CSV table of C-alpha atoms in Angstrom, one decimal:
chain,number,residue,atom,x,y,z
A,164,MET,CA,-5.8,36.7,100.5
A,165,THR,CA,-2.8,37.3,98.4
A,166,LEU,CA,-2.0,40.9,97.5
A,167,LYS,CA,-0.4,41.8,94.2
A,168,SER,CA,1.7,44.9,93.8
A,169,GLU,CA,1.1,47.5,91.1
A,170,THR,CA,4.5,46.7,89.7
A,171,LEU,CA,3.5,43.1,89.1
A,172,PHE,CA,0.3,44.2,87.4
A,173,VAL,CA,2.4,46.4,85.1
A,174,ILE,CA,4.8,43.6,84.3
A,175,ASP,CA,1.9,41.3,83.5
A,176,ALA,CA,0.3,43.9,81.3
A,177,ILE,CA,3.5,44.5,79.3
A,178,GLN,CA,4.2,40.8,79.0
A,179,SER,CA,0.6,40.2,77.7
A,180,ILE,CA,1.4,42.6,74.9
A,181,HIS,CA,5.0,41.6,74.1
A,182,PRO,CA,5.9,38.3,75.9
A,183,LYS,CA,9.5,38.3,74.8
A,184,ALA,CA,10.2,42.0,75.5
A,185,GLU,CA,13.0,43.1,77.8
A,186,PHE,CA,12.2,46.0,80.0
A,187,VAL,CA,12.5,47.5,83.5
A,188,VAL,CA,9.5,49.0,85.1
A,189,GLY,CA,8.2,50.6,88.3
A,190,GLU,CA,4.6,51.2,89.0
A,191,THR,CA,3.6,53.2,86.0
A,192,TYR,CA,3.9,53.3,82.2
A,193,GLU,CA,6.0,56.4,82.6
A,194,SER,CA,8.6,54.4,84.6
A,195,LEU,CA,9.0,51.9,81.8
A,196,ASP,CA,12.6,51.6,80.6
A,197,TRP,CA,12.4,49.7,77.2
A,198,HIS,CA,15.4,47.5,76.4
A,199,SER,CA,14.1,45.5,73.4
A,200,LYS,CA,15.5,47.1,70.2
A,201,ASP,CA,13.6,44.8,67.9
A,202,ILE,CA,10.2,45.2,69.6
A,203,ASP,CA,8.3,48.4,69.6
A,204,LYS,CA,7.4,49.8,73.0
A,205,PRO,CA,3.6,49.6,73.5
A,206,THR,CA,1.7,52.8,73.3
A,207,LYS,CA,0.2,54.3,76.5
A,208,SER,CA,-3.3,53.3,75.1
A,209,GLN,CA,-2.2,49.7,74.5
A,210,PHE,CA,-0.7,49.6,78.0
A,211,ASP,CA,-3.8,51.0,79.7
A,212,GLU,CA,-6.0,48.5,77.9
A,213,ALA,CA,-3.8,45.6,78.8
A,214,LEU,CA,-3.5,46.7,82.4
A,215,ALA,CA,-7.2,47.1,82.8
A,216,LYS,CA,-7.7,43.5,81.4
A,217,ILE,CA,-5.0,42.1,83.7
A,218,LYS,CA,-6.6,43.7,86.8
A,219,SER,CA,-10.1,42.6,85.7
A,220,ASP,CA,-8.9,39.0,85.3
A,221,TRP,CA,-7.1,39.1,88.7
A,222,GLU,CA,-10.2,40.4,90.4
A,223,SER,CA,-12.5,37.9,88.7
A,224,LYS,CA,-10.4,35.1,90.2
A,225,LYS,CA,-10.5,36.4,93.8
A,226,TYR,CA,-12.8,33.6,94.8
A,227,GLN,CA,-10.1,31.0,93.7
A,228,ARG,CA,-7.5,32.7,95.8
A,229,ASP,CA,-9.8,32.8,98.8
A,230,ARG,CA,-10.8,29.2,98.4
A,231,ALA,CA,-7.2,28.1,98.1
A,232,VAL,CA,-6.3,29.3,101.6
A,233,ALA,CA,-9.6,28.1,103.1
A,234,TYR,CA,-9.3,24.5,102.0
A,235,ASP,CA,-7.5,22.0,104.2
A,236,PRO,CA,-4.1,20.8,102.8
A,237,ILE,CA,-4.4,18.0,100.3
A,238,PRO,CA,-3.0,15.3,102.7
A,239,GLU,CA,-5.6,16.1,105.3
A,240,GLN,CA,-8.3,16.1,102.6
A,241,LEU,CA,-7.3,12.7,101.4
A,242,ASP,CA,-7.3,11.3,104.9
A,243,GLN,CA,-10.8,12.8,105.5
A,244,ILE,CA,-12.1,11.4,102.2
A,245,TYR,CA,-10.9,7.9,103.3
A,246,HIS,CA,-12.4,8.2,106.8
A,247,ASP,CA,-15.4,10.4,106.2
A,248,ILE,CA,-16.2,11.3,102.6
A,249,ASP,CA,-19.5,12.9,103.6
A,250,GLY,CA,-17.8,15.1,106.1
A,251,TRP,CA,-15.2,16.1,103.5
A,252,LYS,CA,-18.0,17.0,101.0
A,253,THR,CA,-19.6,19.1,103.7
A,254,ARG,CA,-16.4,21.0,104.4
A,255,ILE,CA,-15.7,21.6,100.7
A,256,LYS,CA,-19.3,22.8,100.2
A,257,ALA,CA,-18.9,25.2,103.1
A,258,VAL,CA,-15.8,26.8,101.5
A,259,LYS,CA,-17.5,27.0,98.1
A,260,ASP,CA,-20.6,28.6,99.7
A,261,LYS,CA,-18.5,31.1,101.6
A,262,TYR,CA,-16.5,32.1,98.5
A,263,PRO,CA,-18.9,31.7,95.5
A,264,LYS,CA,-17.8,31.8,91.9
A,265,LEU,CA,-19.0,35.1,90.5
């Protein structure tokens, strides 16, 4: 499973509010150093809302990240499809069953 740092969540949250903004940030709103003179710094409330949405979206796609590492590489899948399509379908179904879409 891929881990995502708090700093990356913060960056994604700020970019979801102001995609063209220039800033430097650590792991919190308080560490946000705003460099965009023509774009207002988001309020703490706007930031908290955006951060909650980013984290919720990330968590809702956990099954996709889990499946991605569980599937065989594409060249191997293509070879299996050619030689044993039913076996390939069984393998894909097993991964989807192990990591269901929520």
